[in-house]
CSV table of C-alpha atoms and ligand atoms in Angstrom, one decimal:
chain,number,residue,atom,x,y,z
G,117,MET,CA,0.0,0.0,0.0
G,118,SER,CA,1.5,3.4,-0.9
G,119,GLN,CA,0.3,7.0,-1.0
G,120,ALA,CA,-0.5,8.2,-4.5
G,121,SER,CA,-1.7,11.7,-3.8
G,122,SER,CA,-4.2,13.3,-1.4
G,123,ILE,CA,-7.8,14.4,-1.3
G,124,THR,CA,-8.9,17.7,0.3
G,125,ILE,CA,-12.1,17.7,2.2
G,126,THR,CA,-13.6,21.1,2.9
G,127,LEU,CA,-16.5,21.8,5.2
G,128,GLU,CA,-18.7,24.2,3.2
G,129,GLY,CA,-19.4,27.5,4.8
G,130,THR,CA,-16.4,27.3,7.1
G,131,ASN,CA,-12.7,27.8,6.7
G,132,SER,CA,-12.0,24.2,7.8
G,133,SER,CA,-10.5,21.8,5.4
G,134,ALA,CA,-8.3,18.8,5.8
G,135,SER,CA,-6.0,16.9,3.5
G,136,MET,CA,-6.3,13.1,3.5
G,137,PRO,CA,-3.9,10.6,1.9
G,138,LEU,CA,-5.1,8.8,-1.2
G,139,LEU,CA,-3.7,5.2,-1.0
G,140,THR,CA,-3.2,2.7,-3.8
G,141,GLY,CA,-3.0,-1.0,-3.6
G,142,THR,CA,-1.7,-3.4,-6.3
G,143,LEU,CA,-5.1,-3.4,-8.1
G,144,GLY,CA,-8.4,-1.5,-7.7
G,145,PRO,CA,-9.5,2.0,-7.2
G,146,GLN,CA,-7.7,4.5,-4.9
G,147,VAL,CA,-8.8,4.7,-1.3
G,148,ALA,CA,-9.1,7.9,0.7
G,149,ASP,CA,-7.5,7.3,4.1
G,150,ILE,CA,-10.0,9.1,6.4
G,151,ARG,CA,-8.6,7.9,9.7
G,152,LYS,CA,-7.7,11.5,10.8
G,153,LEU,CA,-11.0,13.0,9.5
G,154,TYR,CA,-12.7,13.2,12.9
G,155,ASN,CA,-9.7,14.6,14.7
G,156,GLN,CA,-9.1,17.2,12.0
G,157,LEU,CA,-12.7,18.2,11.0
G,158,GLY,CA,-14.8,16.7,13.8
G,159,VAL,CA,-17.0,14.7,11.3
G,160,PHE,CA,-17.6,11.0,10.7
G,161,THR,CA,-18.4,9.3,7.4
G,162,TYR,CA,-21.7,7.6,6.8
G,163,ASP,CA,-21.7,4.4,4.8
G,164,PRO,CA,-24.5,2.0,5.7
G,165,GLY,CA,-23.6,-1.5,4.4
G,166,TYR,CA,-20.0,-0.3,4.0
G,167,GLY,CA,-20.4,-0.1,0.2
G,168,THR,CA,-17.6,2.4,-0.1
G,169,THR,CA,-15.5,1.6,2.9
G,170,ALA,CA,-12.3,-0.4,2.9
G,171,SER,CA,-12.2,-1.9,6.4
G,172,CYS,CA,-8.7,-3.4,6.2
G,173,GLU,CA,-5.6,-3.9,4.0
G,174,SER,CA,-5.6,-7.5,2.6
G,175,LYS,CA,-3.3,-9.5,0.2
G,176,ILE,CA,-5.6,-12.5,-0.1
G,177,THR,CA,-8.4,-12.0,-2.6
G,178,TYR,CA,-9.1,-9.4,-5.3
G,179,ILE,CA,-12.4,-8.8,-7.0
G,180,ASP,CA,-13.1,-6.5,-9.9
G,181,GLY,CA,-16.9,-6.4,-9.8
G,182,ASP,CA,-17.3,-4.4,-13.1
G,183,GLU,CA,-15.1,-6.8,-15.1
G,184,GLY,CA,-16.2,-10.0,-13.3
G,185,VAL,CA,-12.7,-10.8,-12.1
G,186,LEU,CA,-11.8,-12.9,-9.0
G,187,LEU,CA,-8.2,-13.6,-8.0
G,188,TYR,CA,-6.9,-15.6,-5.1
G,189,ARG,CA,-3.5,-14.3,-4.3
G,190,GLY,CA,-3.3,-13.0,-7.9
G,191,TYR,CA,-4.3,-16.3,-9.6
G,192,PRO,CA,-7.6,-16.1,-11.6
G,193,ILE,CA,-10.3,-18.3,-10.2
G,194,GLU,CA,-10.9,-19.9,-13.7
G,195,GLN,CA,-7.3,-21.3,-13.7
G,196,LEU,CA,-7.5,-22.5,-10.1
G,197,ALA,CA,-10.9,-24.2,-10.7
G,198,GLU,CA,-9.5,-26.0,-13.7
G,199,LYS,CA,-5.9,-26.8,-12.7
G,200,SER,CA,-5.6,-26.8,-8.9
G,201,ASP,CA,-7.5,-28.6,-6.1
G,202,PHE,CA,-9.0,-27.5,-2.8
G,203,ILE,CA,-6.1,-28.4,-0.6
G,204,GLU,CA,-3.6,-26.5,-2.8
G,205,VAL,CA,-6.0,-23.5,-2.8
G,206,CYS,CA,-6.1,-23.7,1.0
G,207,TYR,CA,-2.3,-23.5,1.1
G,208,LEU,CA,-2.3,-20.6,-1.4
G,209,LEU,CA,-4.9,-18.6,0.6
G,210,MET,CA,-3.1,-19.2,3.9
G,211,TYR,CA,0.5,-18.6,2.9
G,212,GLY,CA,0.3,-16.5,-0.3
G,213,GLU,CA,2.2,-18.7,-2.7
G,214,LEU,CA,1.5,-22.0,-4.5
G,215,PRO,CA,3.3,-24.7,-2.6
G,216,THR,CA,6.2,-26.9,-3.8
G,217,ARG,CA,5.5,-30.6,-3.9
G,218,THR,CA,7.1,-31.0,-0.4
G,219,GLN,CA,5.2,-28.1,1.1
G,220,LEU,CA,2.0,-29.4,-0.4
G,221,ASP,CA,2.5,-32.9,1.0
G,222,LYS,CA,3.4,-31.5,4.4
G,223,PHE,CA,0.3,-29.2,4.4
G,224,ARG,CA,-2.0,-32.0,3.3
G,225,ASP,CA,-0.7,-34.2,6.0
G,226,GLY,CA,-1.1,-31.4,8.6
G,227,VAL,CA,-4.7,-30.9,7.7
G,228,THR,CA,-5.5,-34.6,7.4
G,229,ARG,CA,-4.2,-35.4,10.8
G,230,HIS,CA,-6.7,-33.1,12.4
G,231,THR,CA,-9.9,-34.5,10.8
G,232,MET,CA,-11.3,-36.3,13.9
G,233,VAL,CA,-13.2,-34.4,16.6
G,234,HIS,CA,-13.0,-35.1,20.3
G,235,GLU,CA,-15.4,-37.9,21.2
G,236,GLN,CA,-17.2,-35.7,23.7
G,237,ILE,CA,-18.3,-33.6,20.7
G,238,ARG,CA,-20.7,-36.4,19.8
G,239,ARG,CA,-22.7,-35.7,22.9
G,240,PHE,CA,-23.4,-32.1,21.8
G,241,PHE,CA,-25.6,-33.5,19.0
G,242,ASP,CA,-28.0,-35.2,21.5
G,243,GLY,CA,-29.0,-31.8,22.7
G,244,PHE,CA,-30.4,-30.8,19.2
G,245,ARG,CA,-33.9,-31.6,18.0
G,246,ARG,CA,-33.8,-34.2,15.2
G,247,ASP,CA,-35.2,-31.6,12.8
G,248,ALA,CA,-32.7,-28.9,13.7
G,249,HIS,CA,-31.4,-27.0,10.7
G,250,PRO,CA,-27.8,-28.1,10.1
G,251,MET,CA,-26.6,-24.5,10.0
G,252,ALA,CA,-28.0,-24.1,13.6
G,253,ILE,CA,-26.0,-27.2,14.6
G,254,MET,CA,-22.9,-25.8,12.8
G,255,CYS,CA,-23.1,-22.5,14.7
G,256,GLY,CA,-23.4,-24.4,18.0
G,257,VAL,CA,-20.9,-27.2,17.5
G,258,VAL,CA,-18.1,-25.2,15.7
G,259,GLY,CA,-18.5,-22.6,18.5
G,260,ALA,CA,-18.2,-25.4,21.0
G,261,LEU,CA,-14.7,-26.3,19.7
G,262,ALA,CA,-13.6,-23.1,21.5
G,263,ALA,CA,-14.3,-24.9,24.7
G,264,PHE,CA,-11.8,-27.7,23.7
G,265,TYR,CA,-9.1,-25.3,22.4
G,266,HIS,CA,-9.1,-22.2,24.6
G,267,ASP,CA,-7.0,-22.2,27.7
G,268,ASN,CA,-3.8,-23.3,26.0
G,269,LEU,CA,-4.4,-21.3,22.8
G,270,ASP,CA,-2.2,-18.3,22.4
G,271,ILE,CA,-3.3,-16.4,19.3
G,272,ASN,CA,-0.1,-14.4,19.3
G,273,ASP,CA,2.0,-17.5,18.7
G,274,PRO,CA,2.2,-18.1,14.9
G,275,HIS,CA,2.5,-21.9,15.3
G,276,GLN,CA,-0.6,-22.0,17.5
G,277,ARG,CA,-2.5,-19.9,14.9
G,278,GLU,CA,-1.5,-22.4,12.2
G,279,ILE,CA,-2.6,-25.4,14.3
G,280,ALA,CA,-6.0,-23.6,15.0
G,281,ALA,CA,-6.3,-23.1,11.2
G,282,PHE,CA,-5.5,-26.7,10.5
G,283,ARG,CA,-8.0,-27.9,13.1
G,284,LEU,CA,-10.7,-25.7,11.6
G,285,ILE,CA,-10.2,-26.6,8.0
G,286,ALA,CA,-10.0,-30.3,9.0
G,287,LYS,CA,-12.8,-30.6,11.5
G,288,VAL,CA,-15.5,-28.4,10.0
G,289,PRO,CA,-16.4,-31.0,7.3
G,290,THR,CA,-16.5,-33.7,10.0
G,291,ILE,CA,-18.9,-31.7,12.0
G,292,ALA,CA,-20.9,-30.8,8.9
G,293,ALA,CA,-21.3,-34.5,8.0
G,294,MET,CA,-22.2,-35.3,11.6
G,295,ALA,CA,-25.0,-32.7,11.4
G,296,TYR,CA,-26.3,-34.4,8.3
G,297,LYS,CA,-26.1,-37.9,9.7
G,298,TYR,CA,-27.9,-36.7,12.9
G,299,ALA,CA,-30.8,-35.4,10.9
G,300,LEU,CA,-31.0,-38.7,9.0
G,301,GLY,CA,-30.8,-40.8,12.1
G,302,GLN,CA,-27.7,-42.6,10.8
G,303,PRO,CA,-24.5,-43.4,12.6
G,304,PHE,CA,-21.7,-40.8,12.4
G,305,VAL,CA,-19.1,-41.8,9.9
G,306,TYR,CA,-15.4,-41.3,11.0
G,307,PRO,CA,-13.1,-39.5,8.6
G,308,ARG,CA,-10.8,-41.5,6.3
G,309,ASN,CA,-7.4,-39.9,6.0
G,310,ASP,CA,-6.5,-42.0,2.9
G,311,LEU,CA,-9.1,-40.0,0.8
G,312,SER,CA,-8.8,-36.6,-0.7
G,313,TYR,CA,-10.5,-33.7,1.2
G,314,ALA,CA,-13.5,-33.7,-1.1
G,315,ALA,CA,-13.8,-37.5,-1.2
G,316,ASN,CA,-13.5,-37.8,2.6
G,317,PHE,CA,-16.3,-35.3,3.0
G,318,LEU,CA,-18.5,-37.2,0.5
G,319,HIS,CA,-17.7,-40.4,2.3
G,320,MET,CA,-18.6,-39.0,5.7
G,321,LEU,CA,-21.9,-37.7,4.2
G,322,ASN,CA,-22.9,-40.8,2.3
G,323,ALA,CA,-21.3,-43.9,3.7
G,324,VAL,CA,-23.1,-46.2,6.2
G,325,PRO,CA,-21.5,-49.0,8.2
G,326,ALA,CA,-23.8,-51.6,6.6
G,327,GLU,CA,-22.2,-51.6,3.2
G,328,PRO,CA,-19.2,-50.4,1.3
G,329,TYR,CA,-19.3,-46.9,-0.2
G,330,ASN,CA,-17.1,-45.9,-3.1
G,331,VAL,CA,-16.8,-42.2,-3.8
G,332,SER,CA,-17.6,-41.4,-7.4
G,333,PRO,CA,-14.7,-39.6,-9.1
G,334,VAL,CA,-17.2,-37.3,-10.9
G,335,LEU,CA,-18.8,-36.3,-7.6
G,336,GLU,CA,-15.3,-35.9,-5.9
G,337,ARG,CA,-14.2,-33.5,-8.7
G,338,ALA,CA,-17.5,-31.6,-8.6
G,339,MET,CA,-17.3,-31.2,-4.8
G,340,ASP,CA,-13.7,-30.2,-5.0
G,341,ARG,CA,-14.6,-27.5,-7.6
G,342,ILE,CA,-17.5,-26.2,-5.4
G,343,LEU,CA,-15.0,-25.9,-2.5
G,344,VAL,CA,-12.4,-24.1,-4.6
G,345,LEU,CA,-15.0,-21.6,-5.9
G,346,HIS,CA,-16.3,-20.8,-2.5
G,347,ALA,CA,-13.0,-20.7,-0.6
G,348,ASP,CA,-12.7,-16.9,-0.2
G,349,HIS,CA,-14.4,-13.7,-1.4
G,350,GLU,CA,-12.6,-10.8,0.4
G,351,GLN,CA,-14.6,-8.7,2.9
G,352,ASN,CA,-18.1,-10.1,2.5
G,353,ALA,CA,-20.6,-10.2,5.4
G,354,SER,CA,-19.4,-13.4,7.0
G,355,THR,CA,-15.6,-12.7,6.6
G,356,SER,CA,-16.1,-9.2,8.0
G,357,THR,CA,-18.0,-10.8,10.9
G,358,VAL,CA,-15.0,-13.1,11.5
G,359,ARG,CA,-12.6,-10.2,11.4
G,360,LEU,CA,-14.8,-8.0,13.6
G,361,ALA,CA,-15.1,-10.8,16.2
G,362,GLY,CA,-11.4,-11.6,15.9
G,363,SER,CA,-10.4,-8.0,16.3
G,364,THR,CA,-11.4,-8.3,20.0
G,365,GLY,CA,-8.9,-11.1,20.5
G,366,ALA,CA,-11.7,-13.7,20.7
G,367,ASN,CA,-11.1,-17.4,20.4
G,368,PRO,CA,-10.7,-18.3,16.7
G,369,PHE,CA,-13.2,-21.2,16.9
G,370,ALA,CA,-15.8,-18.8,18.3
G,371,CYS,CA,-15.0,-16.3,15.5
G,372,ILE,CA,-15.6,-18.9,12.8
G,373,ALA,CA,-18.9,-19.8,14.5
G,374,ALA,CA,-19.8,-16.1,14.2
G,375,GLY,CA,-18.9,-16.3,10.5
G,376,ILE,CA,-21.1,-19.3,10.1
G,377,ALA,CA,-24.1,-17.4,11.6
G,378,ALA,CA,-23.5,-14.5,9.2
G,379,LEU,CA,-23.3,-16.8,6.2
G,380,TRP,CA,-26.6,-18.5,7.0
G,381,GLY,CA,-28.8,-15.5,5.9
G,382,PRO,CA,-30.6,-15.8,2.6
G,383,ALA,CA,-28.9,-12.6,1.3
G,384,HIS,CA,-25.5,-14.3,1.7
G,385,GLY,CA,-24.7,-18.0,1.8
G,386,GLY,CA,-28.3,-19.1,2.4
G,387,ALA,CA,-29.1,-18.0,-1.2
G,388,ASN,CA,-28.2,-21.4,-2.7
G,389,GLU,CA,-30.9,-23.0,-0.5
G,390,ALA,CA,-33.3,-20.2,-1.3
G,391,VAL,CA,-32.7,-20.6,-5.1
G,392,LEU,CA,-34.0,-24.2,-4.9
G,393,LYS,CA,-36.9,-23.2,-2.8
G,394,MET,CA,-37.8,-20.5,-5.3
G,395,LEU,CA,-37.6,-22.9,-8.2
G,396,ASP,CA,-39.7,-25.4,-6.4
G,397,GLU,CA,-42.3,-22.7,-5.6
G,398,ILE,CA,-42.4,-21.6,-9.2
G,399,GLY,CA,-43.1,-25.2,-10.1
G,400,THR,CA,-43.3,-25.1,-14.0
G,401,PRO,CA,-41.7,-22.9,-16.7
G,402,GLU,CA,-45.2,-21.4,-17.5
G,403,ASN,CA,-45.2,-19.7,-14.1
G,404,ILE,CA,-41.8,-18.0,-14.7
G,405,PRO,CA,-43.1,-14.8,-16.4
G,406,SER,CA,-45.6,-14.1,-13.6
G,407,PHE,CA,-42.9,-14.8,-11.0
G,408,ILE,CA,-40.6,-12.3,-12.8
G,409,GLU,CA,-43.3,-9.7,-12.7
G,410,LYS,CA,-43.6,-10.2,-9.0
G,411,VAL,CA,-39.9,-9.8,-8.6
G,412,LYS,CA,-40.1,-6.5,-10.5
G,413,ASP,CA,-42.9,-5.2,-8.3
G,414,LYS,CA,-41.3,-3.1,-5.5
G,415,ASN,CA,-44.2,-3.8,-3.2
G,416,SER,CA,-44.0,-7.6,-3.4
G,417,ASN,CA,-40.6,-7.8,-1.5
G,418,VAL,CA,-39.8,-10.9,-3.7
G,419,LYS,CA,-36.2,-11.2,-4.9
G,420,LEU,CA,-34.8,-13.3,-7.7
G,421,MET,CA,-32.6,-15.5,-5.5
G,422,GLY,CA,-29.2,-16.2,-7.0
G,423,PHE,CA,-29.2,-12.9,-8.8
G,424,GLY,CA,-27.4,-9.7,-7.9
G,425,HIS,CA,-24.3,-9.0,-5.9
G,426,ARG,CA,-23.0,-6.2,-3.9
G,427,VAL,CA,-19.7,-6.1,-5.8
G,428,TYR,CA,-20.2,-7.9,-9.1
G,429,LYS,CA,-22.0,-5.6,-11.6
G,430,ASN,CA,-21.2,-8.1,-14.3
G,431,PHE,CA,-21.3,-12.0,-14.5
G,432,ASP,CA,-20.0,-13.5,-11.3
G,433,PRO,CA,-17.0,-15.5,-12.7
G,434,ARG,CA,-17.8,-18.3,-10.2
G,435,ALA,CA,-21.3,-18.6,-11.7
G,436,LYS,CA,-19.9,-19.1,-15.2
G,437,ILE,CA,-17.7,-22.0,-13.9
G,438,MET,CA,-20.6,-23.4,-11.8
G,439,LYS,CA,-22.8,-23.4,-14.9
G,440,GLU,CA,-20.3,-25.4,-16.9
G,441,THR,CA,-19.7,-27.8,-13.9
G,442,CYS,CA,-23.5,-28.2,-13.6
G,443,HIS,CA,-23.8,-29.4,-17.2
G,444,GLU,CA,-20.7,-31.6,-16.7
G,445,VAL,CA,-22.1,-33.2,-13.5
G,446,LEU,CA,-25.6,-33.8,-14.9
G,447,GLY,CA,-24.0,-35.2,-18.1
G,448,GLU,CA,-21.7,-37.5,-16.3
G,449,LEU,CA,-24.4,-38.6,-13.9
G,450,GLY,CA,-26.6,-39.4,-16.9
G,451,ILE,CA,-29.3,-37.0,-15.8
G,452,LYS,CA,-30.7,-35.9,-19.2
G,453,ASP,CA,-33.8,-34.1,-18.1
G,454,GLU,CA,-33.5,-31.9,-15.1
G,455,PRO,CA,-36.5,-29.7,-15.0
G,456,LEU,CA,-34.9,-27.4,-12.4
G,457,LEU,CA,-32.0,-26.8,-14.6
G,458,ASP,CA,-34.3,-26.1,-17.6
G,459,MET,CA,-36.2,-23.6,-15.4
G,460,ALA,CA,-33.0,-22.0,-14.2
G,461,MET,CA,-31.8,-21.5,-17.8
G,462,GLU,CA,-35.1,-20.0,-18.8
G,463,MET,CA,-35.0,-17.6,-15.8
G,464,GLU,CA,-31.4,-16.7,-16.6
G,465,ARG,CA,-32.4,-16.0,-20.3
G,466,ILE,CA,-35.3,-13.7,-19.2
G,467,ALA,CA,-33.3,-11.9,-16.6
G,468,LEU,CA,-30.4,-11.2,-18.9
G,469,THR,CA,-32.7,-9.5,-21.4
G,470,ASP,CA,-35.2,-7.9,-19.2
G,471,ASP,CA,-34.6,-4.2,-18.7
G,472,TYR,CA,-35.3,-4.4,-14.9
G,473,PHE,CA,-32.3,-6.7,-14.4
G,474,VAL,CA,-30.1,-5.3,-17.2
G,475,SER,CA,-30.4,-1.7,-16.0
G,476,ARG,CA,-29.6,-2.7,-12.4
G,477,LYS,CA,-26.7,-5.0,-13.6
G,478,LEU,CA,-28.2,-8.0,-11.9
G,479,TYR,CA,-26.4,-11.1,-13.1
G,480,PRO,CA,-26.5,-14.7,-11.8
G,481,ASN,CA,-24.2,-15.2,-8.8
G,482,VAL,CA,-22.4,-18.3,-7.7
G,483,ASP,CA,-25.5,-19.6,-5.8
G,484,PHE,CA,-27.7,-19.7,-8.8
G,485,TYR,CA,-26.1,-22.9,-10.1
G,486,SER,CA,-24.4,-24.4,-7.1
G,487,GLY,CA,-27.8,-25.5,-5.6
G,488,ILE,CA,-28.7,-27.4,-8.8
G,489,ILE,CA,-25.3,-29.3,-8.8
G,490,LEU,CA,-25.6,-30.1,-5.2
G,491,LYS,CA,-29.2,-31.4,-5.7
G,492,ALA,CA,-28.0,-33.6,-8.6
G,493,MET,CA,-25.2,-34.9,-6.3
G,494,GLY,CA,-28.0,-36.1,-3.9
G,495,ILE,CA,-27.3,-33.5,-1.3
G,496,PRO,CA,-30.4,-32.2,0.5
G,497,THR,CA,-31.3,-28.5,0.3
G,498,SER,CA,-30.7,-27.8,4.0
G,499,MET,CA,-27.1,-28.9,3.6
G,500,PHE,CA,-26.2,-26.4,0.8
G,501,THR,CA,-25.2,-23.5,3.0
G,502,VAL,CA,-23.3,-26.0,5.3
G,503,ILE,CA,-21.2,-27.0,2.3
G,504,PHE,CA,-20.5,-23.3,1.6
G,505,ALA,CA,-19.4,-23.0,5.2
G,506,VAL,CA,-17.0,-25.9,4.8
G,507,ALA,CA,-15.4,-24.3,1.8
G,508,ARG,CA,-15.3,-20.8,3.3
G,509,THR,CA,-13.6,-21.9,6.5
G,510,VAL,CA,-10.2,-21.6,4.9
G,511,GLY,CA,-11.0,-18.1,3.7
G,512,TRP,CA,-12.2,-17.1,7.2
G,513,VAL,CA,-9.1,-18.5,8.9
G,514,SER,CA,-6.8,-16.9,6.3
G,515,GLN,CA,-8.4,-13.5,6.8
G,516,TRP,CA,-8.4,-14.0,10.6
G,517,LYS,CA,-4.7,-14.9,10.5
G,518,GLU,CA,-3.9,-11.9,8.3
G,519,MET,CA,-5.7,-9.6,10.6
G,520,ILE,CA,-4.0,-10.9,13.8
G,521,GLU,CA,-0.6,-10.5,11.9
G,522,ASP,CA,-1.4,-6.9,10.8
G,523,PRO,CA,0.4,-4.4,13.0
G,524,SER,CA,-2.2,-1.7,12.2
G,525,GLN,CA,-5.0,-4.0,13.4
G,526,ARG,CA,-7.3,-2.4,16.0
G,527,ILE,CA,-10.6,-3.5,17.5
G,528,GLY,CA,-13.4,-3.0,14.9
G,529,ARG,CA,-15.7,-0.3,16.2
G,530,PRO,CA,-17.9,1.6,13.7
G,531,ARG,CA,-19.6,4.9,14.6
G,532,GLN,CA,-23.2,6.0,14.0
G,533,ILE,CA,-25.5,8.9,13.2
G,534,TYR,CA,-27.6,9.1,16.3
G,535,THR,CA,-31.2,10.1,15.5
G,536,GLY,CA,-32.9,9.1,18.8
G,537,ALA,CA,-34.2,11.3,21.5
G,538,ALA,CA,-32.0,14.1,22.8
G,539,SER,CA,-31.0,14.1,26.4
G,540,ARG,CA,-34.1,14.2,28.7
G,541,ASP,CA,-35.0,13.7,32.4
G,542,TYR,CA,-36.3,10.4,33.8
G,543,ARG,CA,-39.8,10.5,35.1
G,544,ALA,CA,-41.2,8.2,37.7
G,545,VAL,CA,-43.6,5.6,36.3
G,546,ASP,CA,-46.8,7.1,37.8
G,547,SER,CA,-46.1,10.5,36.3
G,548,ARG,CA,-45.7,9.4,32.7
X,673,LIG,N1,-34.0,-9.6,-7.4
X,673,LIG,C1,-34.6,-8.4,-7.7
X,673,LIG,N2,-34.2,-7.2,-7.5
X,673,LIG,C2,-32.9,-7.1,-7.0
X,673,LIG,C3,-32.2,-8.2,-6.7
X,673,LIG,C4,-32.7,-9.5,-6.9
X,673,LIG,N3,-32.0,-10.6,-6.6
X,673,LIG,N4,-31.0,-7.8,-6.2
X,673,LIG,C5,-31.0,-6.5,-6.2
X,673,LIG,N5,-32.2,-6.0,-6.7
X,673,LIG,C6,-32.6,-4.6,-7.0
X,673,LIG,C7,-32.8,-3.9,-5.7
X,673,LIG,O1,-34.2,-4.0,-5.3
X,673,LIG,C8,-32.4,-2.5,-6.0
X,673,LIG,O2,-33.5,-1.9,-6.9
X,673,LIG,P1,-33.8,-0.3,-6.8
X,673,LIG,O3,-32.6,0.3,-7.3
X,673,LIG,O4,-35.0,-0.2,-7.7
X,673,LIG,O5,-34.1,0.0,-5.4
X,673,LIG,C9,-31.2,-2.7,-7.0
X,673,LIG,O6,-31.4,-4.0,-7.6
X,673,LIG,C10,-29.9,-2.6,-6.3
X,673,LIG,O7,-29.9,-3.6,-5.3
X,673,LIG,P2,-29.3,-3.5,-3.8
X,673,LIG,O8,-30.3,-4.0,-2.8
X,673,LIG,O9,-28.8,-2.1,-3.6
X,673,LIG,O10,-28.0,-4.4,-3.9
X,673,LIG,P3,-27.2,-4.8,-2.6
X,673,LIG,O11,-25.8,-4.7,-3.0
X,673,LIG,O12,-27.6,-4.1,-1.4
X,673,LIG,O13,-27.6,-6.4,-2.4
X,673,LIG,C11,-27.7,-8.7,-2.7
X,673,LIG,C12,-26.9,-7.4,-2.9
X,673,LIG,C13,-28.0,-8.8,-1.2
X,673,LIG,C14,-26.8,-9.9,-3.0
X,673,LIG,C15,-29.0,-8.7,-3.5
X,673,LIG,O14,-28.7,-8.6,-4.9
X,673,LIG,C16,-29.9,-9.9,-3.2
X,673,LIG,O15,-30.6,-9.9,-2.2
X,673,LIG,N6,-29.8,-11.0,-4.1
X,673,LIG,C17,-30.6,-12.2,-3.9
X,673,LIG,C18,-29.9,-13.0,-2.8
X,673,LIG,C19,-28.6,-13.7,-3.3
X,673,LIG,O16,-28.6,-14.3,-4.4
X,673,LIG,N7,-27.6,-13.6,-2.5
X,673,LIG,C20,-26.3,-14.3,-2.8
X,673,LIG,C21,-25.2,-13.3,-2.9
X,673,LIG,S1,-23.7,-14.1,-3.4
X,673,LIG,C22,-23.2,-14.7,-2.0
X,673,LIG,O17,-23.4,-14.3,-0.9
X,673,LIG,C23,-22.3,-15.9,-2.1
C-alpha cells in the first residue's frame, strides 16, 4: 500500500479543510484514508452497508466487480478451478504462494491429521432436535470447539495460529457430516485420511456401516470445484464478521462460528438453498413470467434469488464455472432431463434480457447454479449452506490470521449517526 496523492475535504461555509492521503493497492481504485478526519474536522463518514469503505488492507483476494474478475493471491479463479485442487488452494490462501510438492504434501498431512473431533463432541448432538437446521448445529458445535481449544491457545503465537487453522479446515467437514447424519438418524461416519479432502467429505456424508461406499470420481471432482469456488471472497458479510469478532482477540473457533451465523442468511450463503426453494415454488416454466413480474414489483418484496451481488455488476465469474460444472455433472451422472436446470436456464435468459435486471446490472451469482449441482449430487437442500461454510472456513481462517498479523489492526468499532431522543430527564412511572 502506498500513498498516490491526497484528497482535500472542505466543510462548506467554514474555513475548515483537511488533506487526507489517497492510497493505492496493487489493483483496484484509490482509497481515501480518512482515519484522521474526525480529529481534523470533527466529522464522521456515513456508509450503511459499508459499500464504499475499505475496512482493512488485505493481500488475499481481489475482486473487480465491473469486469467480473476474481483472483486468489493473484491467480484467476478460472485457472485454479481447472488446474488446482482445494487443498492446494487452501495453502495458497493461507500462505500467499503456490506450494512446492514437499510443502503441499506436508500441508495436506497437517490438515488430514486433524480431521477427527474429540469424542465428547458427539454428545453435543444429542441436545439438538432431530429436525434442527444443520446450520444451527454448525453454529453451535463449531463454537463449542472453542471450549476444547481455549486455555492453551495463544493467538499471538504463529505456530498455534497455524494449528488452529489446520483444526478448523480439517474438523468443519467432519462436524458438517455429523450434522447431516444426525438429521437422517444414521451413525456418524469417521473421517478417512486416505481419501482426498472432497472424497472424505462425501464419504462422511454418504457412507453407512452396513455396506461399502465408493466415492464417485465425478462427484469428488465436482465437490472439490465447489469448495475451490467458495473458498474466499474478500470482505463479504461473513468474513467481515469473523474479522470483527477476531479484532477483539476472541477465540478463533468462536470467531468462525460467528462467520457461520452471518453466512446463514438468505442474502448471503443461504441464497443457494433459497434458489432451490424458489424454483420449487415456481413449479413449472409457464409460471416464470408471472414470477418475474412479482420480482419487479417493488411492493412484493420478492427477490430473484441467486441474482445480484454487492460487488459484481457483471457476471460473477464463479457462476460461469458453476454453470459449466453443472452441465458436466448432470451429463456424467446421466441426468438428461433436469426440470430445475431447464427452469434456471429460462430464468437466466429472461433476466439477462429484461430491462429491470439489465439496468440494475443484476447477473447470476455463484449460488444460482451451485444448488442445482448439489441437488444432482444427492445432497439435500438444507445442507447447501453448510457446504458453503465448509469451503469458506479456509477463507475465514486466512483472513483472521492476516488480521492478527497486521500491526495496524485495531478492535473494529464503527460509529453511527444518532437520531434518537435528545437528552431528557427520567420521570417516575406514575407521572408518565
Ligand atoms: N432480485 C430483484 N431485484 C434485485 C435483486 C434481486 N435478486 N438484487 C438487487 N435487486 C434490486 C434492488 O431492489 C435495487 O433496486 P432499486 O434500485 O430499484 O431499489 C437494486 O437492484 C440494487 O440492489 P441493492 O439491494 O442495492 O443491492 P445490494 O448490493 O444491497 O444487495 C444482494 C446485494 C443482497 C446480493 C441482493 O442482490 C440480493 O438480495 N440478491 C438475492 C440473494 C442472493 O442471491 N444472495 C447471494 C449473494 S452471493 C453470496 O453471498 C455468495
